[in-house]
Coordinates of C-alpha atoms and ligand atoms in Angstrom, one line a residue:
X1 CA -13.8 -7.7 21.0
X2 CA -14.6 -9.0 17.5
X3 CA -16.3 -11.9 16.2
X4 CA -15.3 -15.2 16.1
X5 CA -13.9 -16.4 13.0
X6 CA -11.5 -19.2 11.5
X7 CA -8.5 -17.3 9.7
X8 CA -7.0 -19.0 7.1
X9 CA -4.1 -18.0 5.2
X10 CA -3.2 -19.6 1.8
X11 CA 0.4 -18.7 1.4
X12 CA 1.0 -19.0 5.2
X13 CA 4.8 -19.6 5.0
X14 CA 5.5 -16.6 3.2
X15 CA 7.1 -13.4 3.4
X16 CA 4.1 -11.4 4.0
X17 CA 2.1 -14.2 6.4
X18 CA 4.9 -14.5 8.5
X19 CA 6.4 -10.8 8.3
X20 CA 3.0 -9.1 8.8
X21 CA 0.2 -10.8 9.6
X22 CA 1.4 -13.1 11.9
X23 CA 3.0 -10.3 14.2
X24 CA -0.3 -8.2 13.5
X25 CA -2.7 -11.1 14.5
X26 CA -0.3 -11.6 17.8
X27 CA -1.1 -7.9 18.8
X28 CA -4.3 -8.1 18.3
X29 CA -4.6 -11.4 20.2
X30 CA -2.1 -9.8 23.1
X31 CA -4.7 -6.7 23.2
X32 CA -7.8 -9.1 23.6
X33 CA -9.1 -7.6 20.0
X34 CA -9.1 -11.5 19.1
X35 CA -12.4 -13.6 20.4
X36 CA -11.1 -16.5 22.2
X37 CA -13.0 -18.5 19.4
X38 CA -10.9 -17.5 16.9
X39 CA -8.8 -20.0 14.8
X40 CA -5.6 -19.3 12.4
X41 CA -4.8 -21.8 10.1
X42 CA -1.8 -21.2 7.8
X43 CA -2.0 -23.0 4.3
X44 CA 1.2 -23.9 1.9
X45 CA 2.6 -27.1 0.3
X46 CA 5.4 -27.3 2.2
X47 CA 5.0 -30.2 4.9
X48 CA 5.3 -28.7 8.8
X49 CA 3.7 -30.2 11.8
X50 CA 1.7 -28.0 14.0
X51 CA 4.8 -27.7 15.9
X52 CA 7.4 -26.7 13.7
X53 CA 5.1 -24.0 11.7
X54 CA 4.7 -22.6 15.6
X55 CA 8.2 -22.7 16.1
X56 CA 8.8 -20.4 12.2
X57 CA 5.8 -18.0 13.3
X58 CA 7.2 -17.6 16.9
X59 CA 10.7 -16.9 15.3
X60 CA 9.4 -14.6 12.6
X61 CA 7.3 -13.2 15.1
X62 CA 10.0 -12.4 17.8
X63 CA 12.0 -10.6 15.7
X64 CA 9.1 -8.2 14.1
X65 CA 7.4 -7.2 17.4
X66 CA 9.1 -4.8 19.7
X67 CA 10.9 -7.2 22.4
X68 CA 9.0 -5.2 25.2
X69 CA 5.8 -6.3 23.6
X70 CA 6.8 -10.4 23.0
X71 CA 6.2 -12.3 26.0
X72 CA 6.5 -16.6 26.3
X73 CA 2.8 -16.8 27.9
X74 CA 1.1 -14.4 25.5
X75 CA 2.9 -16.2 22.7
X76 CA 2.2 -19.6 24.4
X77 CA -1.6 -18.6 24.3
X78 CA -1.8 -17.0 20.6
X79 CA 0.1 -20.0 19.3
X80 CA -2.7 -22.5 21.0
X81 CA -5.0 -20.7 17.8
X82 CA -1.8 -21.6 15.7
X83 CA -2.4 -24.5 13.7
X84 CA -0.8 -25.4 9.9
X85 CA -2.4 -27.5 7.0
X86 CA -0.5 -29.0 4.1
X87 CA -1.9 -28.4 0.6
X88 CA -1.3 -27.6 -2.6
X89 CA -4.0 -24.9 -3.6
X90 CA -4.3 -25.2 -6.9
X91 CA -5.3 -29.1 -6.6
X92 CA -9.2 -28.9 -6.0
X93 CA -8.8 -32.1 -4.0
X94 CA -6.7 -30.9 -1.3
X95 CA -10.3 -28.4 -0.5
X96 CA -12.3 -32.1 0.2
X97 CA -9.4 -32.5 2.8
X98 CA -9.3 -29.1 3.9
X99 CA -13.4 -29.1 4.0
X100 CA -13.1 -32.1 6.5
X101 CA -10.5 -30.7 8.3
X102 CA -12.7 -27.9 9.2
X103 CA -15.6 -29.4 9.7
X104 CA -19.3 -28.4 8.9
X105 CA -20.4 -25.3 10.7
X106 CA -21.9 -22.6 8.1
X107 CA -22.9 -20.6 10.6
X108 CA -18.7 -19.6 11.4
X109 CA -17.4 -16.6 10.1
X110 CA -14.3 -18.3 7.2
X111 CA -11.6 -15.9 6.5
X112 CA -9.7 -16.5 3.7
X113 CA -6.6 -14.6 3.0
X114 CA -5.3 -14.8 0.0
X115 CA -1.2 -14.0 0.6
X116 CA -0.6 -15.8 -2.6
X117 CA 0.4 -15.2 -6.0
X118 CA -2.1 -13.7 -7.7
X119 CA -2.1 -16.4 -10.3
X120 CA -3.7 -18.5 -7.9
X121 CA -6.7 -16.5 -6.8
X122 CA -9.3 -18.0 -9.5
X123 CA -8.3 -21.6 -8.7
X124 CA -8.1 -20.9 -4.9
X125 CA -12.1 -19.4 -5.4
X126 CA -13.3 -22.2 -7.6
X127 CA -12.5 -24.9 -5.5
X128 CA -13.5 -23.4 -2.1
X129 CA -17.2 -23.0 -3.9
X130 CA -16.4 -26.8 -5.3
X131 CA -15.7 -27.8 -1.8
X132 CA -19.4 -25.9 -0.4
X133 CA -16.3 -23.9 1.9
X134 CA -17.7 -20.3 0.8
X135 CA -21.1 -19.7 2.5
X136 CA -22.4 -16.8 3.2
X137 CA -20.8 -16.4 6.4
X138 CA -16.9 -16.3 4.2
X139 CA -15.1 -13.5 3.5
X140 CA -11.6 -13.8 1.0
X141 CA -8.9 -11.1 1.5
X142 CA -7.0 -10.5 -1.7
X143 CA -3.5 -8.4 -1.8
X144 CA -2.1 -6.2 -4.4
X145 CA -1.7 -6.3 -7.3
X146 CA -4.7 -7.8 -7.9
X147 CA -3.4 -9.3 -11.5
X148 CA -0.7 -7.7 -13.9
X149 CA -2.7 -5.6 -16.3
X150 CA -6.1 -4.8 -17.0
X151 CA -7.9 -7.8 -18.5
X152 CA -6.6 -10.0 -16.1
X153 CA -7.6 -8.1 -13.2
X154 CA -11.0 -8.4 -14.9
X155 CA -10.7 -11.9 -15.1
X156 CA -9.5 -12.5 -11.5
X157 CA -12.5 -10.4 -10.5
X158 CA -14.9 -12.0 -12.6
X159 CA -14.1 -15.6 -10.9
X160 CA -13.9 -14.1 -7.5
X161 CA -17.5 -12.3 -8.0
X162 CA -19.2 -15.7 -9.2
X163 CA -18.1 -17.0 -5.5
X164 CA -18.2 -14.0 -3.5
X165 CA -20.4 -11.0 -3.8
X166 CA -18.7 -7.8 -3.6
X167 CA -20.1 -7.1 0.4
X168 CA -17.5 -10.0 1.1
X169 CA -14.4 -9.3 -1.2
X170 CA -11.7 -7.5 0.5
X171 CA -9.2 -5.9 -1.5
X172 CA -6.2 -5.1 0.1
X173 CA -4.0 -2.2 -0.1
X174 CA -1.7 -1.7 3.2
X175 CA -1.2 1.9 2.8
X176 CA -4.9 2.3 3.6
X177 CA -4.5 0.8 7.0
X178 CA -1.9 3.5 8.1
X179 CA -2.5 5.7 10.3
X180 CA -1.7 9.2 9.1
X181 CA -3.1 8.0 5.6
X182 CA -6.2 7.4 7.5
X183 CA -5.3 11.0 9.3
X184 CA -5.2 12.6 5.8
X185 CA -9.2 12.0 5.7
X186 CA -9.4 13.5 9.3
X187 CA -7.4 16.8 8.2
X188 CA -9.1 17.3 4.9
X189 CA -13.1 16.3 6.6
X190 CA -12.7 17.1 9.8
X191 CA -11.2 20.6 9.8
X192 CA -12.7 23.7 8.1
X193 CA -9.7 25.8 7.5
X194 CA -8.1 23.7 4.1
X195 CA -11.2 22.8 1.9
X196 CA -11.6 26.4 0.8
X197 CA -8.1 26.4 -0.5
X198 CA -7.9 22.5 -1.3
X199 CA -8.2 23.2 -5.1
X200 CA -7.1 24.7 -8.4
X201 CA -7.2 28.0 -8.2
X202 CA -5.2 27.8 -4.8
X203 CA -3.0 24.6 -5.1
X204 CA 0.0 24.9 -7.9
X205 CA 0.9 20.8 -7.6
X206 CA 1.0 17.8 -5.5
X207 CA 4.1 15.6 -4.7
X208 CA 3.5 11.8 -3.8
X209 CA 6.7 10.3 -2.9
X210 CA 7.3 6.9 -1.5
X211 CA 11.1 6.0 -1.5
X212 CA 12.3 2.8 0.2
X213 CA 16.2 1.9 0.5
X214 CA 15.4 -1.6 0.7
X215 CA 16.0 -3.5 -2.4
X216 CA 13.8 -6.4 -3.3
X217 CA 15.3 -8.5 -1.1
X218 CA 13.8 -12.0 -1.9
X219 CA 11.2 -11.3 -3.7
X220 CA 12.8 -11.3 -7.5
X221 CA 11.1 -13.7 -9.0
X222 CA 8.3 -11.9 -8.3
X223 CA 8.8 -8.0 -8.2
X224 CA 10.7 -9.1 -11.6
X225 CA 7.6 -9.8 -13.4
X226 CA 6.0 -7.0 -12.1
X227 CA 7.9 -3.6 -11.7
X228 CA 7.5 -0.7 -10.0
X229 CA 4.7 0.6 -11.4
X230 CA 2.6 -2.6 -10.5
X231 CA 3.7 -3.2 -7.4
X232 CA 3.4 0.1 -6.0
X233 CA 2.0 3.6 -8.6
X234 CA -1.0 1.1 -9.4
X235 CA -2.2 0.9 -6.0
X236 CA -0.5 2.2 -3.1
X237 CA 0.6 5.9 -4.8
X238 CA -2.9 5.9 -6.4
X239 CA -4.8 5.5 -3.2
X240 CA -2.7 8.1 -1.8
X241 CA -4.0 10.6 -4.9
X242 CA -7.2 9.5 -4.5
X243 CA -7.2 10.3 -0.7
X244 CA -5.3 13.9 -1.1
X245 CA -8.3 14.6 -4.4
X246 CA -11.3 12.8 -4.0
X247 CA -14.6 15.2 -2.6
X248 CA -15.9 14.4 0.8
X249 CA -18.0 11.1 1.2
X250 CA -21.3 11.6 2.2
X251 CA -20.6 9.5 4.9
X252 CA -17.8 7.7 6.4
X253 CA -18.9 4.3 4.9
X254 CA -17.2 1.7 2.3
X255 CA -19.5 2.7 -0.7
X256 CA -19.7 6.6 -0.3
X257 CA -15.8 6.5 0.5
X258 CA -14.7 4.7 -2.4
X259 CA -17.4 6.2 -4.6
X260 CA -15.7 9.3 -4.4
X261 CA -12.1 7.5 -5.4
X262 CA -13.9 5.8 -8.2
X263 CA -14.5 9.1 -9.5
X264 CA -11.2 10.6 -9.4
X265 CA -9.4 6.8 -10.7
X266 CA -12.0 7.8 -13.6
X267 CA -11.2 11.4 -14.1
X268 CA -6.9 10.4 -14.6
X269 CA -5.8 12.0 -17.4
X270 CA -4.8 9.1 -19.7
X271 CA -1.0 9.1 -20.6
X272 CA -0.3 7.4 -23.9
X273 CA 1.7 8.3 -27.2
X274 CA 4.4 11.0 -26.5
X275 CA 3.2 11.5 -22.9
X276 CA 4.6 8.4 -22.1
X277 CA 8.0 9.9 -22.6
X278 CA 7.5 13.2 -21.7
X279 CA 5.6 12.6 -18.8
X280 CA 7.3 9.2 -17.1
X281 CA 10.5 8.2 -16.0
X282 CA 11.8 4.9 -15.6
X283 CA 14.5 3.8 -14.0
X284 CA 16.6 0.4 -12.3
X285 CA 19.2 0.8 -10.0
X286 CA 22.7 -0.1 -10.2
X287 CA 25.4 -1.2 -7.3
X288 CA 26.0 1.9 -4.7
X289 CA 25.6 2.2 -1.2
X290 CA 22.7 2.0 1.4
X291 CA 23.6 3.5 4.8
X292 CA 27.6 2.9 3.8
X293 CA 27.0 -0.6 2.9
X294 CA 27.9 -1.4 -0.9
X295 CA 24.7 -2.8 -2.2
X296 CA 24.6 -5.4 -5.8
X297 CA 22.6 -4.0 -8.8
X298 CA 19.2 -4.7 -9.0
X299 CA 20.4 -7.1 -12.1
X300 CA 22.2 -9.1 -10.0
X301 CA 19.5 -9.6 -7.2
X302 CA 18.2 -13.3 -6.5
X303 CA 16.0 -14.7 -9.1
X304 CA 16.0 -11.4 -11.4
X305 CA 17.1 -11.8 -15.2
X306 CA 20.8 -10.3 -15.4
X307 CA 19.5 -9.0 -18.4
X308 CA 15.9 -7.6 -17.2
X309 CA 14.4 -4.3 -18.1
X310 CA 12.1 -4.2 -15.1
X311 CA 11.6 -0.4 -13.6
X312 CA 12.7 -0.1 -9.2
X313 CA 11.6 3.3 -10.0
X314 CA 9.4 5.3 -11.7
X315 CA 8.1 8.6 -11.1
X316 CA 4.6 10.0 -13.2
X317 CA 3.2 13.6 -13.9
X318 CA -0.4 13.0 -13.4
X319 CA -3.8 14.8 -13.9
X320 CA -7.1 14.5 -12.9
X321 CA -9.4 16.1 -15.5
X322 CA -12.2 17.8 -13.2
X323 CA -13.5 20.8 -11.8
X324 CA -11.9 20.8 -8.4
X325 CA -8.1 19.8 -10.3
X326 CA -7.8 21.1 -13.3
X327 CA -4.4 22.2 -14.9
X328 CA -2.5 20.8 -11.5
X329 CA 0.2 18.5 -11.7
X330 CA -0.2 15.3 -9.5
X331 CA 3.7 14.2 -9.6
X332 CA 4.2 10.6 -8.2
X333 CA 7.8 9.3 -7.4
X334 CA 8.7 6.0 -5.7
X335 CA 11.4 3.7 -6.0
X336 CA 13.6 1.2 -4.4
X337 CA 17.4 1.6 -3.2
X338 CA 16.6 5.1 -2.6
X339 CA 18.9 7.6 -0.5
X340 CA 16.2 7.6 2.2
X341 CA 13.5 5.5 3.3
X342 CA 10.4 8.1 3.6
X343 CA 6.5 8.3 2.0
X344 CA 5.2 11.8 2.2
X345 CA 2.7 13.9 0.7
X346 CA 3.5 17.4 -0.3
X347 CA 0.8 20.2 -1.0
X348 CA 2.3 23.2 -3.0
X349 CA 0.4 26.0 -2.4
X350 CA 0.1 29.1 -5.5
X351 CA 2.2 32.1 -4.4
X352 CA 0.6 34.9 -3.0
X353 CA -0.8 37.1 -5.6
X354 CA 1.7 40.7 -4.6
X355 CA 4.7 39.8 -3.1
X356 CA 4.3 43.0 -0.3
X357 CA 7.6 42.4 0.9
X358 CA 9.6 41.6 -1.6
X359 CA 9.7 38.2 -1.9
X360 CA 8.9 34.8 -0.1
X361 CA 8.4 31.3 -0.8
X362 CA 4.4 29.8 -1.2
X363 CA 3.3 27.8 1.5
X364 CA 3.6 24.2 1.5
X365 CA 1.9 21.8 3.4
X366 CA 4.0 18.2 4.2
X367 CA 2.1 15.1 5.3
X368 CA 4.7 12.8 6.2
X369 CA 3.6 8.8 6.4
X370 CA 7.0 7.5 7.0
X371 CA 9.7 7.3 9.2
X372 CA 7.6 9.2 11.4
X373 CA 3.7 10.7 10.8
X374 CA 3.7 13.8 10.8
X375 CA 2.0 16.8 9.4
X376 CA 3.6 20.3 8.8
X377 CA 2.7 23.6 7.3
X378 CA 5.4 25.9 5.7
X379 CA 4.8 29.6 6.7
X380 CA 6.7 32.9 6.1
X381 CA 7.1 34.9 9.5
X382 CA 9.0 37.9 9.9
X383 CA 12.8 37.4 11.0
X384 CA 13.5 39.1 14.5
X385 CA 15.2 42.7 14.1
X386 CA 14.8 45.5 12.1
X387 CA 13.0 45.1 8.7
X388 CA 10.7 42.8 7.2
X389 CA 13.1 39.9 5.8
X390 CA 11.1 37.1 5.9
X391 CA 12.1 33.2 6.7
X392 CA 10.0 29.9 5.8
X393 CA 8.9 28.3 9.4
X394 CA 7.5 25.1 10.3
X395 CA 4.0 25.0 12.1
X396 CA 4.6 21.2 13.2
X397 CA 2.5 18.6 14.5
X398 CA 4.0 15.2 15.1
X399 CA 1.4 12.8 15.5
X400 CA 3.7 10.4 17.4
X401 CA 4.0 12.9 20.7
X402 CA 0.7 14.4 20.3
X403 CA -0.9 10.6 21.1
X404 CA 2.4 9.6 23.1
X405 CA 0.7 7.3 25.3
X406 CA -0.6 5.2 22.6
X407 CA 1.0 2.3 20.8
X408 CA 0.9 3.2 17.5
X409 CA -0.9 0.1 15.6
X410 CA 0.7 -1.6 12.2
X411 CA -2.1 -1.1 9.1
X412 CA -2.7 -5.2 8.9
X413 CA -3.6 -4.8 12.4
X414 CA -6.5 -2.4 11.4
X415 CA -7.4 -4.2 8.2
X416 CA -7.3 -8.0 10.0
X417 CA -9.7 -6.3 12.4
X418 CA -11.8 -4.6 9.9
X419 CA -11.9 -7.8 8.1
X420 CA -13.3 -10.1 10.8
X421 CA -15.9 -7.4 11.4
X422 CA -16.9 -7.0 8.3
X423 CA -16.0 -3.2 7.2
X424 CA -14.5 -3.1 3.5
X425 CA -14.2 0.9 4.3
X426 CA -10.6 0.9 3.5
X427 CA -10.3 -2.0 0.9
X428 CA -10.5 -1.2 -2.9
X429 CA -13.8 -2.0 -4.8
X430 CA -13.5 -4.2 -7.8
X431 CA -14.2 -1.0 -10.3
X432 CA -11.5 1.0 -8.2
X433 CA -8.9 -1.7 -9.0
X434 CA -10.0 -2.0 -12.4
X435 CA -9.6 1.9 -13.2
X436 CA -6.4 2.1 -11.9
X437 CA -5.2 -0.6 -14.0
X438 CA -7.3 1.6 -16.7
X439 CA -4.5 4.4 -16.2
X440 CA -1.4 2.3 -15.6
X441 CA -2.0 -0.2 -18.8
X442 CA -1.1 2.1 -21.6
X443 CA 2.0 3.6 -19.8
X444 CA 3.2 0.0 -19.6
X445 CA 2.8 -0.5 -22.8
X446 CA 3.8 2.6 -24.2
X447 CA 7.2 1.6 -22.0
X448 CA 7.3 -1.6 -23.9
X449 CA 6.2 0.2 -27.6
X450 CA 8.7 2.7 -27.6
X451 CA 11.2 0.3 -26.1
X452 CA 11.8 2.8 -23.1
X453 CA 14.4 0.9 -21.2
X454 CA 14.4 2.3 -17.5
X455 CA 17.5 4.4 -16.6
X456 CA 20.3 3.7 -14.4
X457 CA 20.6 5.2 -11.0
X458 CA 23.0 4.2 -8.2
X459 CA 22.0 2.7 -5.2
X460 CA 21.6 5.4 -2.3
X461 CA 20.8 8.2 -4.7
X462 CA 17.7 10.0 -5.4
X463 CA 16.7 8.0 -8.4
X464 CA 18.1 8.8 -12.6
X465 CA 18.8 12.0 -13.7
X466 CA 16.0 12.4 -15.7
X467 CA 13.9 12.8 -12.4
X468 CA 14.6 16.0 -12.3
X469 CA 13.3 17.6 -15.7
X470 CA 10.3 16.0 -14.9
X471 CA 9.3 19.0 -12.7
X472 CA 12.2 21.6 -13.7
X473 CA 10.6 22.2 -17.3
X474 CA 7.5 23.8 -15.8
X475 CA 10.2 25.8 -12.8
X476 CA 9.4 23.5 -10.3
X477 CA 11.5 21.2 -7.8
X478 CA 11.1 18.1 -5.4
X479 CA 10.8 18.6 -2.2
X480 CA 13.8 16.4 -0.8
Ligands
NDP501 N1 5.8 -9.7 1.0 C1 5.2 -8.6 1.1 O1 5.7 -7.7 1.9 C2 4.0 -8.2 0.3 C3 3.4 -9.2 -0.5 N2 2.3 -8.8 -1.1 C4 1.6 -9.8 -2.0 O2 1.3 -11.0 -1.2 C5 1.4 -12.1 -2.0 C6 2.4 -13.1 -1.3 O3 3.6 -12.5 -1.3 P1 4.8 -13.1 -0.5 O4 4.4 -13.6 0.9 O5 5.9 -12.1 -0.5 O6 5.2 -14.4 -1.4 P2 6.1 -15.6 -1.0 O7 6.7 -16.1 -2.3 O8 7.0 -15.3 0.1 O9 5.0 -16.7 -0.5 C7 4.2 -17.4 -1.3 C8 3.4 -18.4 -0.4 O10 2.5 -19.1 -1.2 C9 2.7 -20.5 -1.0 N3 2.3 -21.2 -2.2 C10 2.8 -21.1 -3.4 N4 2.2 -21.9 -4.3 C11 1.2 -22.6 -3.6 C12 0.2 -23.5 -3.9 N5 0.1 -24.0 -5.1 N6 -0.6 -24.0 -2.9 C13 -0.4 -23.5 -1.6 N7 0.4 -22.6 -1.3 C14 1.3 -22.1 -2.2 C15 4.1 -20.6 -0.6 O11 4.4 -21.8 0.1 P3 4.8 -23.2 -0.5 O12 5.9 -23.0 -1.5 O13 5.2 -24.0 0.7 O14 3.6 -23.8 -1.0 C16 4.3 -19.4 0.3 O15 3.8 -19.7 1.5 C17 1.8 -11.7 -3.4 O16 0.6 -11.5 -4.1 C18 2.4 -10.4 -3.1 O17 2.3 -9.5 -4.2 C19 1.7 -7.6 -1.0 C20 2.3 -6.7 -0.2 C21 3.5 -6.8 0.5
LIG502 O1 3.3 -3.5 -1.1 C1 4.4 -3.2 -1.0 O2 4.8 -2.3 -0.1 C2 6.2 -2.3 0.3 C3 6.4 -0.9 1.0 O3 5.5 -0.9 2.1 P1 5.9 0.1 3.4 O4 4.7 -0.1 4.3 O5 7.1 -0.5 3.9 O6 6.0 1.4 2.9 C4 7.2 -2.5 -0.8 O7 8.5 -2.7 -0.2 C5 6.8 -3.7 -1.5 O8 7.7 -3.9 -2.7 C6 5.4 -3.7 -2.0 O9 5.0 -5.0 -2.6

């Protein structure tokens, strides 16, 4: 069981507070993870008695967990931690009333979480130091994206860091708290038989795909401002690089792990100039249809411009200028209103070097995240019969079956836990965030330079035209 802590959530009648971390802090309270100390408090301005925010959270709640899993007494019990405050977080007066509200005890673990706009971070650590509300014994939980370029990451990290030392910042990034993300650590450290061949001289290029058919639902004002390549390349596809390149830790600790990402967020290949265009491609969607449903252009979403140039996709040729990858093409793809909702990792292995058959295809190696998790390694074998004609097979391990009997748990489930005890493992350091924003800055503004407007795809297709050249100038294909 973990320690006990008061969990408070600024932004607490929000999408994310009520669509993940509520549901993720009921599981962990149904599996007795929670200690029976441990307070929630949800923070907004909107005005809710206890009551009615218990009677949003047990609706959100209801219909995000699995109905074999919600119960009325385990929800009657988790909601007896529930409580909601009233407060507008950027008014340093509304921390005296929150101070009192909580009462003096510096010796209790004080979560923060931060499931804000990020605009509101530096005010939100400013008045809890103001209000003597972060002791040592308080952690804050920020999400992504942390800031919208460069310098004002800096600056949100510079405010945070004169409240909190870095042992107590928690930089979220979801896709860290999944578990075959976490499973690509185990296959690459725990496993002799790839690190020989996990390199250059054996590895011809990496695909990173995250596609979603979701649109932004409603989240415009938002995603508007911030694009695809902030709300998901800058983080989520970059962590996933940085977990398919980095060397092994030295241990399995927060500063050795991200240590090693550090290094390969430093060794990115910076695009600028005419790599922007030959190397990126930008594009919004326009109205199609998801799953036979017609779906509206992304122009005509809620609370997005009808005139806005914001990317839902983007996809990147990246390199990583180091020994190890050298001269291999990192390609990153994600994007929204996609034909299919999947995040995967592809390894393309080289060739062999004499084709003593005639022919084949190289191996490939397919770390699936989403729908399902799943790893699988493309191999030749020999077609029954006569001859040696030879057919790609599947050596296939779904992670699913192999631990059948165990649920399999959501990634804010992980991080909330790893937060309350203390474990920044899987959260991004302050010079992690920073160097990714390093890398993504001058493609933005190389976008906005060369006025690079994104190009239309329609909904429920693999993303603009363009995607394609991307990889078939150097004879290469996505993996679809
Ligand atoms: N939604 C998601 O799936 C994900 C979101 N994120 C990030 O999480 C953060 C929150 O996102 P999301 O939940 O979607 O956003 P929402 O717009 O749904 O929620 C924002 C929340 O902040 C509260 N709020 C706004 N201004 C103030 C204020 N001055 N004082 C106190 N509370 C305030 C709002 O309540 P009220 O208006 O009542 O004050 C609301 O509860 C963003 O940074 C986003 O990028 C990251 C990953 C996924
Ligand atoms: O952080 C975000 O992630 C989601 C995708 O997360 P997933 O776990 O469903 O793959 C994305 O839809 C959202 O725009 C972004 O902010």
């Amino acid at each position: 069981m973990s320690n006990s802590c008061d969990m408070l959530i600024f932004g607490g009648t929000g999408d994310l507070a009520l669509h993940k971390l509520l549901p993720a802090l009921y599981y962990l309270h149904r599996e007795a993870r929670l200690h029976r100390d441990t307070r929630i408090l949800a923070l907004a301005r909107s005005n809710h008695s206890r009551e009615a925010y218990q009677g949003l959270a047990e609706r959100r709640c209801r219909a995000q967990v699995a109905r074999a899993d919600f119960d009325e007494e385990t929800w009657r019990s988790f909601a007896e931690r529930l409580d909601y405050f009233s407060m507008d977080a950027s008014q340093s007066a509304d921390f005296g009333r929150l101070a009192k509200r909580l009462g003096n005890d510096p010796d209790r673990v004080r979560v923060y979480y931060l499931a804000t706009a990020p605009s509101l971070f530096e005010d939100i650590a400013s008045h809890l130091q103001v209000a003597s509300l972060a002791s040592a014994n308080a952690r804050i939980v920020l999400e992504k994206p942390i800031g919208h370029s460069l310098e004002s990451a800096q600056a949100i990290n510079a405010r945070i860091g004169a409240v909190f030392d870095e042992s107590r910042v928690f930089r979220i990034d979801h896709y860290l708290g999944k578990e075959t993300v976490q499973n690509l650590m185990a296959l690459r450290f725990a496993n002799a038989l790839f690190e020989p061949v996990w390199r250059a001289g054996h590895i011809d290029h990496v695909q990173i795909s995250v596609c979603e058919t979701l649109g932004v639902e409603n989240r415009g004002a938002y995603y508007d401002q911030a694009g695809a390549m902030r709300d998901m390349i800058q983080n989520h596809l970059l962590q996933l690089l940085c977990l398919v390149a980095m060397e092994a830790p030295v241990r399995f600790d927060a500063e050795s792990v991200r240590n090693e990402k550090v290094k390969i967020l430093e060794a990115l290949k910076p695009i600028c100039g005419q790599d922007v265009r030959d190397k990126t491609v930008r594009g919004q969607y326009t109205a199609g249809k998801i799953g036979g449903q017609e779906v509206s252009a992304y122009y005509f979403e809620k609370n997005v411009d009808n005139d806005s140039d914001t990317e839902t996709f983007v996809a990147v040729q990246a390199e990583i200028d180091n020994w190890r990858w050298a001269g291999v093409p990192f390609y990153l793809r994600t994007g929204k209103r996609l034909a299919r909702k999947t995040s995967e990792i592809l390894i393309q292995f080289k060739p062999v070097p004499h084709h003593l058959f005639g022919g084949g295809e190289a191996n490939h190696l397919l770390i699936r995240l989403q729908p399902e998790e799943r790893i699988s390694l493309q191999l030749m074998a020999k077609n029954p019969g006569k001859g040696m004609r030879l057919q790609p097979v599947e050596l296939d391990l779904n992670l699913a079956d192999a631990f059948h009997k165990q649920r399999r748990w959501d990634a804010y489930e992980r991080l909330l836990l790893d937060v309350i005890e203390g474990d920044s493992t899987l959260f991004m350091r302050r010079d992690e965030v920073e160097a990714a924003w390093q890398w993504t800055d001058p493609i933005i503004k190389g976008w906005n330079q060369h006025y690079q407007r994104p190009r239309p795809y329609p909904a429920g297709s693999n993303g603009p035209e363009q995607l394609q050249s991307l990889l078939e100038r150097h004879g290469r294909e996505w993996v679809e």
